[in-house]
Tab-separated table of C-alpha atoms in Angstrom:
chain	number	residue	atom	x	y	z
A	203	MET	CA	0.000	0.000	0.000
A	204	ASN	CA	1.214	3.469	-0.873
A	205	ARG	CA	1.910	5.326	2.379
A	206	ALA	CA	2.447	8.724	0.722
A	207	GLU	CA	-0.769	8.987	-1.311
A	208	PRO	CA	-3.266	6.324	-0.194
A	209	SER	CA	-6.184	5.613	-2.483
A	210	TYR	CA	-9.746	5.874	-1.179
A	211	ARG	CA	-9.927	2.087	-0.897
A	212	GLU	CA	-6.708	2.084	1.122
A	213	TRP	CA	-8.035	4.832	3.401
A	214	ILE	CA	-11.203	2.854	4.176
A	215	ALA	CA	-9.186	-0.344	4.740
A	216	ARG	CA	-6.847	1.429	7.146
A	217	SER	CA	-9.725	3.008	9.077
A	218	LEU	CA	-11.425	-0.386	9.455
A	219	ALA	CA	-8.127	-1.918	10.560
A	220	ARG	CA	-7.774	0.694	13.307
A	221	ALA	CA	-11.265	-0.121	14.587
A	222	LEU	CA	-10.777	-3.902	14.491
A	223	LEU	CA	-7.480	-3.665	16.382
A	224	ALA	CA	-8.811	-1.257	19.014
A	225	ASP	CA	-9.982	-3.944	21.458
A	226	ALA	CA	-8.409	-7.002	19.832
A	227	THR	CA	-6.345	-7.881	22.915
A	228	ARG	CA	-9.284	-7.739	25.335
A	229	PRO	CA	-11.355	-10.827	26.200
A	230	GLY	CA	-13.867	-11.368	23.404
A	231	GLY	CA	-12.396	-8.510	21.400
A	232	THR	CA	-11.931	-10.659	18.296
A	233	ALA	CA	-15.341	-12.344	18.405
A	234	PRO	CA	-17.251	-11.731	15.136
A	235	GLY	CA	-19.919	-9.670	16.874
A	236	ALA	CA	-17.379	-7.383	18.557
A	237	LEU	CA	-15.387	-6.916	15.356
A	238	ARG	CA	-18.519	-6.118	13.368
A	239	ALA	CA	-19.779	-3.644	15.980
A	240	ARG	CA	-16.507	-1.668	15.902
A	241	ALA	CA	-16.457	-1.693	12.093
A	242	ALA	CA	-20.069	-0.454	12.005
A	243	ALA	CA	-19.236	2.306	14.486
A	244	THR	CA	-16.434	3.473	12.207
A	245	LEU	CA	-18.682	3.556	9.129
A	246	GLY	CA	-21.739	4.897	10.911
A	247	SER	CA	-23.919	1.939	9.840
A	248	ASP	CA	-23.922	-1.861	9.757
A	249	ALA	CA	-23.565	-2.302	6.000
A	250	PRO	CA	-24.568	-5.728	4.594
A	251	TRP	CA	-21.114	-6.309	3.076
A	252	LEU	CA	-19.517	-6.159	6.553
A	253	ALA	CA	-20.795	-9.623	7.526
A	254	PRO	CA	-18.795	-11.638	4.939
A	255	LEU	CA	-15.759	-9.392	5.440
A	256	ILE	CA	-15.781	-9.940	9.206
A	257	GLU	CA	-16.371	-13.660	8.702
A	258	ALA	CA	-13.250	-13.867	6.530
A	259	LEU	CA	-11.181	-11.957	9.105
A	260	GLY	CA	-12.638	-13.916	12.009
A	261	ARG	CA	-10.871	-17.094	10.893
A	262	ARG	CA	-7.620	-15.718	12.330
A	263	SER	CA	-6.383	-17.230	15.586
A	264	SER	CA	-6.067	-15.173	18.744
A	265	ALA	CA	-2.266	-15.490	18.515
A	266	THR	CA	-2.370	-14.033	14.997
A	267	TRP	CA	-4.490	-11.112	16.203
A	268	ARG	CA	-1.995	-10.381	18.985
A	269	ARG	CA	0.861	-10.196	16.477
A	270	THR	CA	-1.015	-8.254	13.769
A	271	ASP	CA	-0.120	-4.596	13.334
A	272	LEU	CA	-2.021	-1.836	11.561
A	273	PRO	CA	-0.226	-1.923	8.162
A	274	ALA	CA	-0.536	-5.719	7.906
A	275	LEU	CA	-4.246	-5.797	8.778
A	276	ALA	CA	-5.028	-2.843	6.498
A	277	GLN	CA	-3.288	-4.642	3.637
A	278	ALA	CA	-5.190	-7.853	4.394
A	279	ILE	CA	-8.544	-6.025	4.330
A	280	HIS	CA	-7.570	-4.173	1.163
A	281	ASP	CA	-6.812	-7.457	-0.645
A	282	LEU	CA	-9.849	-9.485	0.490
A	283	PRO	CA	-12.379	-10.230	-2.288
A	284	GLU	CA	-15.153	-9.609	0.274
A	285	PHE	CA	-13.992	-5.971	0.482
A	286	ASP	CA	-14.876	-5.424	-3.205
A	287	ALA	CA	-18.585	-5.391	-2.331
A	288	ALA	CA	-18.095	-2.163	-0.347
A	289	PHE	CA	-17.397	-0.299	-3.595
A	290	GLU	CA	-20.171	-1.917	-5.619
A	291	GLN	CA	-22.890	-0.028	-3.710
A	292	ASP	CA	-24.648	3.104	-4.911
A	293	GLU	CA	-22.688	5.097	-2.342
A	294	PRO	CA	-19.114	4.270	-1.377
A	295	PRO	CA	-18.421	3.675	2.319
A	296	ARG	CA	-17.545	6.679	4.457
A	297	VAL	CA	-15.609	6.948	7.680
A	298	ARG	CA	-17.717	8.521	10.395
A	299	ARG	CA	-15.471	7.837	13.375
A	300	ILE	CA	-11.810	6.940	13.898
A	301	ILE	CA	-11.381	4.350	16.649
A	302	LEU	CA	-7.871	4.086	18.052
A	303	ARG	CA	-6.422	1.522	20.398
A	304	PRO	CA	-3.918	2.469	23.143
A	305	ALA	CA	-0.293	2.228	22.062
A	306	GLN	CA	1.187	-1.055	23.232
A	307	MET	CA	4.112	-3.402	22.778
A	308	PHE	CA	3.631	-6.456	20.572
A	309	PRO	CA	4.315	-10.060	21.643
A	310	ARG	CA	7.880	-11.190	21.116
A	311	PRO	CA	8.955	-14.652	19.970
A	312	LEU	CA	8.655	-17.149	22.805
A	313	ALA	CA	12.446	-17.475	23.122
A	314	LEU	CA	12.656	-13.755	23.990
A	315	ASP	CA	9.702	-13.556	26.365
A	316	HIS	CA	11.753	-13.797	29.553
A	317	PHE	CA	14.288	-11.100	28.630
A	318	ALA	CA	13.571	-7.804	30.412
A	319	LEU	CA	13.470	-5.409	27.475
A	320	PRO	CA	12.177	-1.867	28.124
A	321	ALA	CA	8.542	-1.318	27.150
A	322	LEU	CA	8.473	1.708	24.831
A	323	PRO	CA	5.078	1.778	23.092
A	324	THR	CA	5.082	5.517	22.259
A	325	HIS	CA	7.509	8.191	21.094
A	326	ALA	CA	6.953	10.071	24.361
A	327	GLU	CA	8.074	7.050	26.388
A	328	LEU	CA	11.024	6.464	24.071
A	329	ALA	CA	12.102	10.097	24.496
A	330	ARG	CA	11.740	9.846	28.278
A	331	TRP	CA	13.756	6.588	28.324
A	332	LEU	CA	16.530	8.251	26.304
A	333	ASP	CA	16.383	11.319	28.595
A	334	LEU	CA	15.575	13.526	25.602
A	335	ASP	CA	12.972	16.158	24.893
A	336	PRO	CA	10.498	14.762	22.275
A	337	GLN	CA	11.443	17.537	19.831
A	338	ARG	CA	15.125	16.750	20.333
A	339	LEU	CA	14.449	13.071	19.675
A	340	GLU	CA	12.658	13.993	16.468
A	341	TRP	CA	15.659	16.113	15.443
A	342	LEU	CA	18.138	13.314	16.145
A	343	ALA	CA	16.019	10.804	14.226
A	344	SER	CA	15.856	13.041	11.150
A	345	PRO	CA	18.482	12.385	8.459
A	346	ALA	CA	19.113	16.130	8.039
A	347	GLN	CA	17.427	19.070	9.726
A	348	ALA	CA	18.077	22.689	8.854
A	349	PHE	CA	19.461	24.931	11.558
A	350	ARG	CA	17.804	28.335	11.850
A	351	ALA	CA	19.977	30.670	9.801
A	352	PRO	CA	20.101	34.487	9.595
A	353	GLN	CA	17.731	36.015	7.051
A	354	GLY	CA	19.160	36.014	3.553
A	355	THR	CA	21.522	33.063	4.144
A	356	SER	CA	21.099	29.413	3.292
A	357	PRO	CA	20.504	27.111	6.272
A	358	ALA	CA	23.206	24.521	6.861
A	359	PRO	CA	22.010	20.959	7.430
A	360	ALA	CA	22.616	19.473	10.840
A	361	ARG	CA	25.053	16.605	10.482
A	362	HIS	CA	24.704	13.836	13.017
A	363	TYR	CA	27.934	12.074	11.954
A	364	ARG	CA	31.512	12.947	11.205
A	365	TYR	CA	33.679	10.880	8.864
A	366	GLN	CA	37.158	9.402	9.112
A	367	LEU	CA	39.030	7.685	6.288
A	368	GLN	CA	41.685	5.279	7.534
A	369	PRO	CA	44.182	3.395	5.356
A	370	LYS	CA	43.628	-0.366	5.240
A	371	ARG	CA	46.505	-2.749	5.860
A	372	LEU	CA	46.237	-4.177	2.335
A	373	GLY	CA	45.517	-0.866	0.587
A	374	GLY	CA	42.485	1.341	0.110
A	375	LEU	CA	40.566	3.385	2.661
A	376	ARG	CA	38.255	2.322	5.460
A	377	LEU	CA	35.316	4.611	6.193
A	378	LEU	CA	34.352	5.282	9.811
A	379	GLU	CA	31.027	7.060	10.355
A	380	ILE	CA	31.189	8.396	13.900
A	381	PRO	CA	28.052	9.800	15.573
A	382	ARG	CA	28.149	13.191	17.215
A	383	PRO	CA	28.166	13.139	21.051
A	384	GLU	CA	24.424	13.617	21.625
A	385	LEU	CA	23.441	10.899	19.160
A	386	LYS	CA	26.222	8.658	20.449
A	387	ARG	CA	24.845	8.926	24.005
A	388	ALA	CA	21.411	7.851	22.772
A	389	GLN	CA	22.931	4.944	20.830
A	390	ARG	CA	24.970	3.872	23.855
A	391	ARG	CA	21.776	3.818	25.938
A	392	ILE	CA	20.056	1.672	23.291
A	393	LEU	CA	23.020	-0.714	23.299
A	394	ASP	CA	23.545	-1.037	27.051
A	395	ALA	CA	19.923	-1.122	28.227
A	396	LEU	CA	18.255	-2.901	25.309
A	397	LEU	CA	20.397	-4.645	22.683
A	398	ALA	CA	22.808	-6.103	25.237
A	399	ARG	CA	19.894	-8.071	26.728
A	400	VAL	CA	19.041	-9.844	23.467
A	401	PRO	CA	21.044	-13.036	22.808
A	402	VAL	CA	22.679	-13.590	19.428
A	403	HIS	CA	23.240	-16.890	17.640
A	404	GLU	CA	25.789	-19.205	19.257
A	405	ALA	CA	27.871	-19.187	16.075
A	406	ALA	CA	28.480	-15.412	16.376
A	407	HIS	CA	31.738	-14.618	18.215
A	408	GLY	CA	32.350	-10.977	17.282
A	409	PHE	CA	31.284	-8.205	19.690
A	410	VAL	CA	29.694	-10.706	22.074
A	411	PRO	CA	30.594	-10.714	25.816
A	412	GLY	CA	32.464	-13.900	26.714
A	413	ARG	CA	33.391	-14.624	23.093
A	414	SER	CA	36.316	-13.336	21.080
A	415	VAL	CA	38.693	-13.915	18.210
A	416	ALA	CA	40.250	-16.611	20.395
A	417	SER	CA	36.966	-18.506	20.871
A	418	HIS	CA	36.184	-18.100	17.161
A	419	ALA	CA	39.543	-19.631	16.242
A	420	ALA	CA	39.414	-22.357	18.913
A	421	ALA	CA	36.311	-23.884	17.287
A	422	HIS	CA	38.443	-24.799	14.259
A	423	ALA	CA	41.704	-25.904	15.901
A	424	GLY	CA	43.151	-29.257	14.858
A	425	LYS	CA	40.799	-29.753	11.891
A	426	ALA	CA	41.935	-31.362	8.624
A	427	VAL	CA	40.482	-28.530	6.508
A	428	VAL	CA	39.568	-24.926	7.342
A	429	ILE	CA	37.584	-22.866	4.813
A	430	GLY	CA	37.010	-19.144	5.175
A	431	PHE	CA	34.662	-16.687	3.446
A	432	ASP	CA	34.298	-12.942	3.910
A	433	LEU	CA	31.128	-10.860	3.629
A	434	ARG	CA	31.548	-7.699	1.596
A	435	ASP	CA	30.678	-4.375	3.299
A	436	PHE	CA	29.268	-6.127	6.367
A	437	PHE	CA	27.873	-3.089	8.201
A	438	ALA	CA	26.887	-1.134	5.093
A	439	GLY	CA	25.189	-4.280	3.788
A	440	VAL	CA	22.685	-4.232	6.662
A	441	ARG	CA	19.883	-2.030	5.353
A	442	ALA	CA	17.469	0.022	7.425
A	443	SER	CA	14.606	-2.286	6.426
A	444	ARG	CA	16.335	-5.222	8.115
A	445	VAL	CA	17.048	-3.132	11.237
A	446	HIS	CA	13.389	-2.060	11.340
A	447	ALA	CA	12.291	-5.690	11.082
A	448	THR	CA	14.528	-6.525	14.046
A	449	TRP	CA	12.911	-3.848	16.222
A	450	ARG	CA	9.472	-5.115	15.200
A	451	THR	CA	10.483	-8.673	16.127
A	452	LEU	CA	11.463	-7.364	19.563
A	453	GLY	CA	7.888	-6.122	20.005
A	454	TYR	CA	8.176	-2.385	19.316
A	455	PRO	CA	5.254	-0.702	17.500
A	456	ASP	CA	5.851	0.457	13.960
A	457	GLY	CA	6.321	4.141	14.793
A	458	VAL	CA	8.776	3.508	17.623
A	459	ALA	CA	10.594	0.916	15.494
A	460	ARG	CA	11.015	3.504	12.734
A	461	THR	CA	12.444	6.046	15.164
A	462	LEU	CA	14.859	3.498	16.654
A	463	THR	CA	15.904	2.554	13.115
A	464	ALA	CA	16.538	6.191	12.221
A	465	LEU	CA	18.669	6.636	15.362
A	466	CYS	CA	20.839	3.630	14.478
A	467	THR	CA	21.235	3.932	10.680
A	468	HIS	CA	22.834	6.527	8.436
A	469	ARG	CA	22.987	7.580	4.793
A	470	THR	CA	26.573	8.511	3.816
A	471	ASP	CA	27.196	11.974	2.413
A	472	ALA	CA	27.550	11.985	-1.391
A	473	ALA	CA	30.881	13.836	-1.227
A	474	VAL	CA	32.365	11.080	0.968
A	475	ILE	CA	31.139	8.372	-1.411
A	476	GLU	CA	32.725	10.258	-4.304
A	477	ARG	CA	36.017	10.504	-2.392
A	478	LEU	CA	36.045	6.740	-1.833
A	479	ARG	CA	35.297	6.140	-5.510
A	480	ASP	CA	38.171	8.423	-6.509
A	481	ASP	CA	40.463	6.316	-4.350
A	482	GLY	CA	39.420	3.247	-6.351
A	483	GLY	CA	38.347	1.226	-3.330
A	484	LEU	CA	34.576	1.510	-3.836
A	485	ASP	CA	32.629	-0.118	-6.655
A	486	VAL	CA	29.181	0.859	-7.899
A	487	MET	CA	27.324	-1.533	-5.594
A	488	GLY	CA	29.385	-0.428	-2.596
A	489	GLY	CA	28.457	3.176	-3.350
A	490	LYS	CA	24.767	2.258	-3.540
A	491	ARG	CA	24.958	0.509	-0.182
A	492	LEU	CA	26.446	3.612	1.458
A	493	ALA	CA	23.924	5.909	-0.243
A	494	GLU	CA	21.027	4.024	1.365
A	495	PRO	CA	20.351	4.052	5.147
A	496	HIS	CA	22.614	1.386	6.661
A	497	LEU	CA	24.437	0.481	9.875
A	498	PRO	CA	27.346	2.924	10.172
A	499	GLN	CA	30.738	1.520	11.102
A	500	GLY	CA	31.567	3.665	14.122
A	501	SER	CA	28.237	3.595	15.939
A	502	PRO	CA	28.085	1.776	19.309
A	503	CYS	CA	24.886	-0.002	18.194
A	504	SER	CA	26.090	-1.302	14.834
A	505	PRO	CA	27.950	-4.476	15.961
A	506	ALA	CA	25.077	-5.706	18.149
A	507	LEU	CA	22.439	-4.882	15.543
A	508	ALA	CA	24.488	-6.510	12.788
A	509	ASN	CA	24.677	-9.726	14.827
A	510	LEU	CA	20.913	-9.702	15.402
A	511	CYS	CA	20.206	-8.947	11.736
A	512	ALA	CA	22.501	-11.851	10.775
A	513	PHE	CA	20.678	-14.324	13.048
A	514	ARG	CA	18.912	-16.084	10.169
A	515	LEU	CA	22.159	-16.145	8.194
A	516	ASP	CA	23.910	-17.871	11.118
A	517	LEU	CA	20.986	-20.245	11.604
A	518	ARG	CA	21.009	-21.332	7.972
A	519	LEU	CA	24.800	-21.594	7.697
A	520	GLU	CA	24.934	-23.678	10.877
A	521	GLY	CA	22.379	-26.009	9.304
A	522	LEU	CA	24.465	-26.129	6.120
A	523	ALA	CA	27.563	-26.999	8.166
A	524	TRP	CA	25.651	-29.873	9.793
A	525	VAL	CA	24.775	-31.254	6.337
A	526	PHE	CA	28.456	-31.080	5.321
A	527	GLY	CA	29.640	-32.582	8.622
A	528	ALA	CA	31.458	-29.344	9.441
A	529	THR	CA	31.754	-26.733	12.205
A	530	TYR	CA	30.671	-23.132	11.526
A	531	THR	CA	31.377	-19.860	13.356
A	532	ARG	CA	31.295	-16.181	12.390
A	533	TYR	CA	33.333	-13.232	13.633
A	534	ALA	CA	31.726	-10.072	12.159
A	535	ASP	CA	32.173	-10.555	8.388
A	536	ASP	CA	34.463	-13.601	8.689
A	537	LEU	CA	32.651	-16.921	8.036
A	538	VAL	CA	34.634	-20.071	8.826
A	539	PHE	CA	33.851	-23.752	8.233
A	540	SER	CA	36.097	-26.639	9.261
A	541	GLY	CA	35.951	-30.397	9.090
A	542	ASP	CA	37.603	-33.551	7.804
A	543	GLU	CA	39.343	-34.077	4.468
A	544	SER	CA	36.059	-34.648	2.618
A	545	LEU	CA	35.193	-30.973	3.130
A	546	ARG	CA	38.009	-29.935	0.775
A	547	LEU	CA	36.676	-32.248	-1.934
A	548	ARG	CA	33.288	-30.542	-1.667
A	549	PHE	CA	34.651	-26.993	-1.551
A	550	ASP	CA	32.895	-25.870	-4.763
A	551	ALA	CA	29.526	-27.123	-3.529
A	552	LEU	CA	30.022	-25.463	-0.130
A	553	ARG	CA	31.013	-22.178	-1.759
A	554	ALA	CA	27.909	-22.226	-3.974
A	555	TRP	CA	25.607	-22.904	-1.032
A	556	VAL	CA	27.224	-20.278	1.215
A	557	GLY	CA	27.050	-17.670	-1.565
A	558	GLY	CA	23.406	-18.467	-2.262
A	559	ILE	CA	22.366	-18.301	1.397
A	560	ALA	CA	24.300	-15.053	1.948
A	561	ALA	CA	22.646	-13.456	-1.088
A	562	ASP	CA	19.217	-14.664	0.031
A	563	GLU	CA	19.822	-12.994	3.423
A	564	GLY	CA	20.875	-9.694	1.865
A	565	PHE	CA	24.651	-10.157	2.099
A	566	GLU	CA	27.350	-10.682	-0.512
A	567	LEU	CA	30.529	-12.793	-0.404
A	568	HIS	CA	33.801	-11.087	-1.247
A	569	PRO	CA	35.015	-12.937	-4.375
A	570	ARG	CA	38.710	-12.437	-3.613
A	571	LYS	CA	38.611	-13.560	0.007
A	572	LEU	CA	37.937	-17.286	-0.219
A	573	ARG	CA	40.390	-19.528	1.621
A	574	CYS	CA	40.655	-23.313	1.607
A	575	MET	CA	43.432	-24.340	4.024
A	576	PRO	CA	44.434	-28.000	4.396
A	577	ARG	CA	46.381	-29.059	7.465
A	578	HIS	CA	49.755	-29.366	5.698
A	579	ARG	CA	49.639	-25.568	5.206
A	580	GLN	CA	49.368	-22.890	7.872
A	581	GLN	CA	45.701	-22.492	8.788
A	582	ARG	CA	44.719	-19.014	9.970
A	583	VAL	CA	41.405	-17.836	11.396
A	584	THR	CA	41.253	-14.034	11.906
A	585	GLY	CA	45.031	-13.955	12.221
A	586	VAL	CA	45.241	-16.906	14.642
A	587	VAL	CA	47.076	-20.098	13.652
A	588	VAL	CA	44.837	-23.125	14.350
A	589	ASN	CA	46.735	-26.130	12.896
A	590	ASP	CA	47.106	-27.762	16.336
A	591	ARG	CA	45.823	-25.255	18.881
A	592	PRO	CA	44.998	-21.546	18.698
A	593	ASN	CA	48.217	-19.560	18.674
A	594	ALA	CA	49.442	-16.200	17.425
A	595	PRO	CA	51.852	-16.471	14.461
A	596	ARG	CA	55.523	-16.587	15.400
A	597	ALA	CA	56.347	-13.893	12.842
A	598	ASP	CA	53.910	-11.486	14.527
A	599	PHE	CA	55.498	-12.182	17.915
A	600	ASP	CA	58.976	-11.563	16.516
A	601	ARG	CA	57.923	-8.258	14.924
A	602	LEU	CA	56.395	-6.968	18.161
A	603	ARG	CA	59.419	-8.089	20.174
A	604	ALA	CA	61.706	-6.220	17.742
A	605	LEU	CA	59.526	-3.112	17.971
A	606	LEU	CA	59.633	-3.140	21.770
A	607	HIS	CA	63.401	-3.622	21.673
A	608	GLN	CA	63.773	-0.568	19.408
A	609	CYS	CA	61.606	1.414	21.807
A	610	THR	CA	63.961	0.580	24.669
A	611	LEU	CA	66.983	1.693	22.606
A	612	HIS	CA	65.675	4.806	20.856
A	613	GLY	CA	62.530	5.759	22.741
A	614	PRO	CA	58.881	5.074	21.867
A	615	ALA	CA	58.444	8.256	19.812
A	616	SER	CA	60.913	6.967	17.213
A	617	GLN	CA	58.753	3.885	16.600
A	618	ASN	CA	55.340	5.550	16.521
A	619	ALA	CA	55.331	5.950	12.738
A	620	ALA	CA	51.522	6.110	12.563
A	621	GLY	CA	51.417	8.965	15.075
A	622	LEU	CA	49.049	7.161	17.444
A	623	ALA	CA	47.792	9.381	20.269
A	624	ASP	CA	48.010	6.505	22.767
A	625	PHE	CA	50.976	4.527	21.511
A	626	ARG	CA	51.544	3.144	24.990
A	627	GLY	CA	48.017	1.733	25.177
A	628	HIS	CA	48.418	0.398	21.642
A	629	LEU	CA	51.477	-1.610	22.651
A	630	LEU	CA	49.785	-2.935	25.793
A	631	GLY	CA	46.840	-4.054	23.686
A	632	ARG	CA	49.106	-5.949	21.301
A	633	ILE	CA	50.861	-7.612	24.229
A	634	ALA	CA	47.500	-8.630	25.710
A	635	TRP	CA	46.582	-10.167	22.361
A	636	PHE	CA	49.459	-12.646	22.690
A	637	GLY	CA	48.450	-13.310	26.280
A	638	GLN	CA	45.223	-14.955	25.056
A	639	PHE	CA	47.291	-17.774	23.589
A	640	SER	CA	50.584	-17.873	25.502
A	641	PRO	CA	51.183	-16.389	28.980
A	642	THR	CA	54.893	-17.141	28.497
A	643	ARG	CA	55.137	-14.988	25.387
A	644	GLN	CA	53.118	-12.270	27.090
A	645	ALA	CA	55.526	-12.231	30.027
A	646	ARG	CA	58.536	-11.926	27.710
A	647	LEU	CA	56.965	-9.024	25.860
A	648	ARG	CA	55.915	-7.327	29.080
A	649	ARG	CA	59.479	-7.445	30.414
A	650	LEU	CA	60.646	-5.587	27.305
A	651	PHE	CA	57.775	-3.100	27.632
A	652	ASP	CA	58.709	-2.350	31.279
A	653	ARG	CA	62.193	-1.295	30.165
A	654	ILE	CA	60.847	1.471	27.910
A	655	GLU	CA	61.385	5.009	29.222
A	656	TRP	CA	58.141	6.927	28.839
A	657	SER	CA	57.584	10.630	29.378
A	658	ALA	CA	57.122	11.846	32.939
A	659	GLY	CA	53.415	12.408	32.353
A	660	ALA	CA	52.715	8.815	31.371
A	661	ALA	CA	50.623	6.934	33.896
A	662	PRO	CA	51.943	3.588	35.138
A	663	ALA	CA	50.337	0.465	33.714
């Protein structure tokens, strides 16, 4: 149905849907007599064509009524053959009264019933929960609002994001879309008090408390064959429509779901897309993905929402792995399967199935990032060697040890070629990375780190 310019038939269908849903959750609210009475009250008379229409709608179960929203019911009424009779009369039906039901949350899937998610049935309650004025919430949820400008000047659009272009390790630029502080606070609230309470699929290891790169790699240690796939533009590939569907699944009414979607998605500025194209690292489809509302890489909510939006992808790929006798896990855009030697012989079939499922779920495989690693070669999963047990590559350890040694000889500033603001924290993070796999290596690196002479203002570790 066309939301912008509804036809007369659509208007009548929507008005009837409002009336039928008004008391649908109350005892007896979906009985044929109650439905027909509310429809008649809306039209101002009990038209003869209402009886067969209500009879057709009355076949729905009570569970279906509880999960039906206004757009879905209006569409169902609009498409029913029994509704045609309303427009075959001498006078078309007229709406005499609009009957509204109180705003309410919708039932969630049974598996999510016991999770304490905040009830936010209206925009006013959403604004209060986010500690925002309703007008400020509306401003934050708008893609671009005009600031009030002096007379005679053009208003500048309010930009809710700033952009950073970072060089990738293998060439090209990585786009970070970073929300401004006020929007970031709202997104952090949504993450901490809502999204963090919703479980993701067990195969997802990225951005999940208690799981990590190490747990992702450990699932594939000691396997005869490890096969890896990458999803292209993982965050940008998650469209606003999929995010909206996730909020609806969690029980939020359509209007609130749309506002939450607007707070968590972004449409990249055309000038930034053009800059990425000039660099040669963005193809036509990648540009289209950024031009549409998508999950921005840089928002606190994006990793959690991406995992939830990929739930069906994980579910289907786990089922595919079971058919192939393999193990499957995912870390963000990194999909990994492992199993016995027969998996290598069926690599082409697995690749075709994985590509088909990813496309069906709205994702795309990166054609140049397919890896089939037998055991006689080094098997790496997100940079971790897994031939026997999860371990960081020896070459990476040697490079970090050499870097720390140079820092002790010439000072840390001489080795901070990238100009990192917190080079000290960067080194500690790299040392901690090795500690996930080898406390002995971590201790050796830490001894070198402790010999570095930092500036007087540096805080002790």
